[in-house]
Tab-separated table of C-alpha atoms in Angstrom:
chain	number	residue	atom	x	y	z
A	15	UNK	CA	-1.553	-1.054	19.685
A	16	UNK	CA	-4.888	0.691	21.458
A	17	UNK	CA	-7.100	-1.135	23.245
A	18	UNK	CA	-9.728	1.543	22.521
A	19	UNK	CA	-8.806	1.733	18.645
A	20	UNK	CA	-8.024	-1.853	18.534
A	21	UNK	CA	-12.423	-2.430	19.443
A	22	UNK	CA	-12.949	-0.427	16.163
A	23	UNK	CA	-10.501	-2.158	13.597
A	24	UNK	CA	-13.429	-4.475	12.303
A	25	UNK	CA	-15.707	-1.438	11.247
A	26	UNK	CA	-12.411	-0.008	9.943
A	27	UNK	CA	-11.070	-2.614	7.797
A	28	UNK	CA	-14.972	-2.594	5.967
A	29	UNK	CA	-13.716	0.429	4.036
A	30	UNK	CA	-11.891	0.294	0.497
A	31	UNK	CA	-9.181	3.098	2.246
A	32	UNK	CA	-7.915	1.286	5.422
A	33	UNK	CA	-8.269	-2.851	3.725
A	34	UNK	CA	-6.058	-2.690	1.373
A	35	UNK	CA	-3.373	-0.721	3.812
A	36	UNK	CA	-0.184	-2.639	4.547
A	37	UNK	CA	-0.085	-4.860	7.769
A	38	UNK	CA	1.905	-2.782	9.379
A	39	UNK	CA	1.058	0.331	8.625
A	40	UNK	CA	-3.574	-0.640	9.977
A	41	UNK	CA	-1.473	-1.107	13.452
A	42	UNK	CA	0.406	1.765	13.581
A	43	UNK	CA	-2.001	3.365	12.518
A	44	UNK	CA	-4.318	2.097	15.272
A	45	UNK	CA	-1.479	2.235	17.806
A	46	UNK	CA	-1.191	5.981	17.854
A	47	UNK	CA	-5.274	6.502	17.236
A	48	UNK	CA	-7.230	8.236	20.103
A	49	UNK	CA	-10.536	7.519	20.301
A	50	UNK	CA	-12.613	11.225	20.375
A	51	UNK	CA	-16.589	11.583	20.799
A	52	UNK	CA	-18.385	13.991	19.689
A	53	UNK	CA	-21.159	15.910	20.288
A	54	UNK	CA	-23.887	15.953	17.943
A	55	UNK	CA	-22.839	19.773	16.099
A	56	UNK	CA	-19.707	19.685	18.232
A	57	UNK	CA	-16.896	21.640	15.716
A	58	UNK	CA	-14.038	19.416	15.659
A	59	UNK	CA	-11.494	21.744	13.347
A	60	UNK	CA	-12.613	24.905	11.526
A	61	UNK	CA	-11.585	26.512	8.495
A	62	UNK	CA	-7.859	27.891	9.715
A	63	UNK	CA	-7.181	25.948	12.140
A	64	UNK	CA	-3.401	24.642	12.531
A	65	UNK	CA	-3.592	20.940	10.709
A	66	UNK	CA	-4.319	18.023	14.099
A	67	UNK	CA	-4.306	14.927	11.668
A	68	UNK	CA	-5.936	12.118	10.457
A	69	UNK	CA	-9.420	11.116	10.909
A	70	UNK	CA	-11.764	8.619	11.169
A	71	UNK	CA	-15.219	8.534	11.186
A	72	UNK	CA	-16.409	5.188	13.395
A	73	UNK	CA	-19.814	5.760	14.403
A	74	UNK	CA	-22.743	8.895	13.397
A	75	UNK	CA	-21.460	10.871	10.888
A	76	UNK	CA	-19.795	14.071	10.165
A	77	UNK	CA	-20.765	17.421	8.250
A	78	UNK	CA	-18.096	19.395	5.577
A	79	UNK	CA	-18.249	22.679	4.240
A	80	UNK	CA	-17.688	26.358	5.428
A	81	UNK	CA	-19.779	29.305	6.719
A	82	UNK	CA	-19.215	33.066	4.547
A	83	UNK	CA	-18.342	36.431	6.869
A	84	UNK	CA	-22.819	36.189	6.308
A	85	UNK	CA	-23.667	33.321	7.612
A	86	UNK	CA	-23.923	31.606	4.183
A	87	UNK	CA	-23.710	27.787	4.167
A	88	UNK	CA	-21.725	25.919	1.244
A	89	UNK	CA	-22.024	21.874	2.390
A	90	UNK	CA	-19.341	19.534	0.630
A	91	UNK	CA	-20.576	16.301	2.336
A	92	UNK	CA	-22.436	14.496	4.484
A	93	UNK	CA	-20.032	11.316	5.627
A	94	UNK	CA	-20.097	7.709	7.689
A	95	UNK	CA	-17.617	5.249	8.874
A	96	UNK	CA	-14.933	3.690	8.125
A	97	UNK	CA	-14.661	6.927	6.051
A	98	UNK	CA	-10.563	8.673	7.138
A	99	UNK	CA	-11.107	12.499	6.095
A	100	UNK	CA	-7.945	15.334	7.162
A	101	UNK	CA	-5.343	13.712	5.229
A	102	UNK	CA	-4.387	16.995	3.166
A	103	UNK	CA	-2.763	19.064	5.925
A	104	UNK	CA	-0.793	16.144	6.369
A	105	UNK	CA	0.977	17.014	2.485
A	106	UNK	CA	1.217	21.145	3.103
A	107	UNK	CA	0.823	21.380	6.682
A	108	UNK	CA	-1.400	24.279	6.078
A	109	UNK	CA	-4.129	25.552	8.260
A	110	UNK	CA	-7.524	23.313	7.585
A	111	UNK	CA	-9.271	23.626	4.409
A	112	UNK	CA	-13.276	23.201	5.680
A	113	UNK	CA	-15.007	23.343	8.646
A	114	UNK	CA	-15.451	19.772	9.708
A	115	UNK	CA	-18.575	19.211	12.356
A	116	UNK	CA	-20.492	16.222	14.370
A	117	UNK	CA	-23.751	15.275	12.910
A	118	UNK	CA	-25.318	13.700	14.686
A	119	UNK	CA	-23.684	11.912	17.730
A	120	UNK	CA	-20.239	10.357	16.815
A	121	UNK	CA	-17.006	8.709	16.981
A	122	UNK	CA	-13.518	9.543	15.622
A	123	UNK	CA	-10.543	7.808	15.639
A	124	UNK	CA	-7.994	10.672	16.239
A	125	UNK	CA	-4.108	10.211	14.774
A	126	UNK	CA	-2.005	12.992	15.922
A	127	UNK	CA	-0.039	14.342	13.290
A	128	UNK	CA	3.069	14.727	15.182
A	129	UNK	CA	2.909	10.750	14.461
A	130	UNK	CA	1.794	10.036	11.754
A	131	UNK	CA	5.282	12.674	9.968
A	132	UNK	CA	7.674	10.513	13.178
A	133	UNK	CA	5.938	7.346	11.204
A	134	UNK	CA	6.327	9.124	7.997
A	135	UNK	CA	9.985	9.841	8.424
A	136	UNK	CA	11.029	6.120	9.930
A	137	UNK	CA	8.388	5.338	6.677
A	138	UNK	CA	8.368	6.623	4.458
A	139	UNK	CA	7.028	3.744	0.885
A	140	UNK	CA	4.053	4.816	3.332
A	141	UNK	CA	3.534	8.203	2.035
A	142	UNK	CA	2.347	6.470	-0.624
A	143	UNK	CA	-1.288	4.947	0.877
A	144	UNK	CA	-1.757	8.872	2.375
A	145	UNK	CA	-1.328	10.424	-1.724
A	146	UNK	CA	-3.914	7.405	-2.864
A	147	UNK	CA	-6.742	8.406	-0.060
A	148	UNK	CA	-5.745	12.351	-1.387
A	149	UNK	CA	-6.078	11.227	-5.019
A	150	UNK	CA	-9.720	8.982	-4.564
A	151	UNK	CA	-11.369	12.292	-3.490
A	152	UNK	CA	-9.744	15.046	-5.613
A	153	UNK	CA	-11.310	12.460	-7.923
A	154	UNK	CA	-14.058	12.480	-6.880
A	155	UNK	CA	-14.400	16.556	-6.977
A	156	UNK	CA	-13.695	17.114	-10.638
A	157	UNK	CA	-15.830	14.936	-11.147
A	158	UNK	CA	-18.990	17.484	-9.263
A	159	UNK	CA	-16.942	19.800	-10.916
A	160	UNK	CA	-17.753	18.632	-14.106
A	161	UNK	CA	-21.106	17.432	-13.327
A	162	UNK	CA	-22.878	21.071	-11.894
A	163	UNK	CA	-21.100	22.494	-15.210
A	164	UNK	CA	-23.045	19.881	-17.787
A	165	UNK	CA	-25.578	18.343	-15.570
A	166	UNK	CA	-29.570	18.872	-14.676
A	167	UNK	CA	-30.658	19.277	-11.889
A	168	UNK	CA	-32.334	15.989	-11.977
A	169	UNK	CA	-29.263	13.774	-12.471
A	170	UNK	CA	-27.130	15.572	-10.609
A	171	UNK	CA	-29.660	14.513	-7.748
A	172	UNK	CA	-29.631	10.736	-8.622
A	173	UNK	CA	-25.854	10.352	-8.632
A	174	UNK	CA	-24.418	13.278	-5.352
A	175	UNK	CA	-27.972	10.175	-3.048
A	176	UNK	CA	-25.676	7.276	-5.148
A	177	UNK	CA	-22.095	8.153	-4.151
A	178	UNK	CA	-23.998	8.623	-0.364
A	179	UNK	CA	-25.109	5.464	-0.355
A	180	UNK	CA	-21.691	3.600	-1.543
A	181	UNK	CA	-19.547	6.047	0.715
A	182	UNK	CA	-17.440	7.335	-1.843
A	183	UNK	CA	-16.157	4.704	-2.252
A	184	UNK	CA	-15.697	3.520	1.152
A	185	UNK	CA	-17.759	0.196	2.524
A	186	UNK	CA	-20.059	-1.464	2.254
A	187	UNK	CA	-23.683	0.732	0.008
A	188	UNK	CA	-26.401	1.103	2.739
A	189	UNK	CA	-29.802	1.585	1.554
A	190	UNK	CA	-31.043	4.987	3.890
A	191	UNK	CA	-28.877	7.915	3.938
A	192	UNK	CA	-29.845	9.943	6.641
A	193	UNK	CA	-30.183	13.087	5.210
A	194	UNK	CA	-32.230	16.074	5.332
A	195	UNK	CA	-33.919	17.331	2.330
A	196	UNK	CA	-32.531	21.359	3.520
A	197	UNK	CA	-29.074	19.831	3.700
A	198	UNK	CA	-28.679	18.017	0.159
A	199	UNK	CA	-29.528	20.964	-1.682
A	200	UNK	CA	-26.785	23.286	-0.316
A	201	UNK	CA	-24.670	19.862	-2.130
A	202	UNK	CA	-25.860	20.734	-4.885
A	203	UNK	CA	-26.031	24.003	-5.453
A	204	UNK	CA	-29.630	23.849	-6.197
A	205	UNK	CA	-32.859	25.209	-4.018
A	206	UNK	CA	-34.669	23.350	-1.809
A	207	UNK	CA	-38.096	23.298	-3.024
A	208	UNK	CA	-36.652	21.809	-6.780
A	209	UNK	CA	-35.245	19.402	-4.878
A	210	UNK	CA	-38.199	18.788	-3.369
A	211	UNK	CA	-39.510	18.416	-7.284
A	212	UNK	CA	-36.966	15.881	-7.820
A	213	UNK	CA	-37.161	13.536	-4.343
A	214	UNK	CA	-40.961	13.506	-4.677
A	215	UNK	CA	-40.778	12.889	-7.974
A	216	UNK	CA	-38.795	9.882	-7.675
A	217	UNK	CA	-40.643	8.322	-5.021
A	218	UNK	CA	-43.583	8.313	-6.974
A	219	UNK	CA	-41.239	6.112	-9.810
A	220	UNK	CA	-41.310	3.820	-6.749
A	221	UNK	CA	-36.837	4.931	-6.976
A	222	UNK	CA	-37.284	6.122	-3.641
A	223	UNK	CA	-38.661	6.192	-0.138
A	224	UNK	CA	-39.160	9.777	2.288
A	225	UNK	CA	-39.111	10.422	5.486
A	226	UNK	CA	-38.067	13.169	7.794
A	227	UNK	CA	-34.043	13.128	7.954
A	228	UNK	CA	-33.885	9.794	5.048
A	229	UNK	CA	-34.282	8.779	2.180
A	230	UNK	CA	-34.129	4.867	1.545
A	231	UNK	CA	-33.137	3.913	-2.581
A	232	UNK	CA	-35.953	1.329	-3.672
A	233	UNK	CA	-34.277	0.618	-6.768
A	234	UNK	CA	-30.822	1.030	-8.012
A	235	UNK	CA	-31.555	-0.008	-11.186
A	236	UNK	CA	-33.467	2.605	-11.389
A	237	UNK	CA	-31.635	5.058	-9.063
A	238	UNK	CA	-28.521	4.578	-11.445
A	239	UNK	CA	-31.031	5.268	-14.928
A	240	UNK	CA	-32.183	8.072	-13.457
A	241	UNK	CA	-28.822	9.886	-12.483
A	242	UNK	CA	-28.000	9.463	-16.257
């Protein structure tokens, strides 16, 4: 087992996907993993890059999105530890679908594509575990599309705050989100002004506290009510 990767085992086991894996698969991933530090703003991969493997965030945060030829950004999500990503290209062998870069100084565990494919050729029963990782994200993507079509901006924003605070179903909930308002606006495809107005209303109700680059959740039950 990689000694460097093993140092992050306890952190990874705080996540629901990794902790539910068979112990043999957990050990295989840690054995194959390499520690990859990233500076703030450093690009991990770009849309169209060749598949390179699976990643786990163990410190810091990653920003997943895309930038058009005119410079317009579409921000899909911000993820923090213990979050795994990159599995789509494992299944289809196609180029990366989006850009990924470090939101802050971050540390990743990287399991190279070749090591994963060798493991899965030897132990094909593990394909189901990686399919569960992908299907969880697909489910969340369908929910987000439905909400964008059916819900007003305010409950959509509250739901996204809850989803991020629960780290998209991975790990323990956290009260403080390191999330500038302009990034939240990009994720929800609403204006910066509308985002600020909704957040100010939530702050006025004592549901959240706003500071520079952060949103602190003060009242979980009332935030869930706002998301209805």
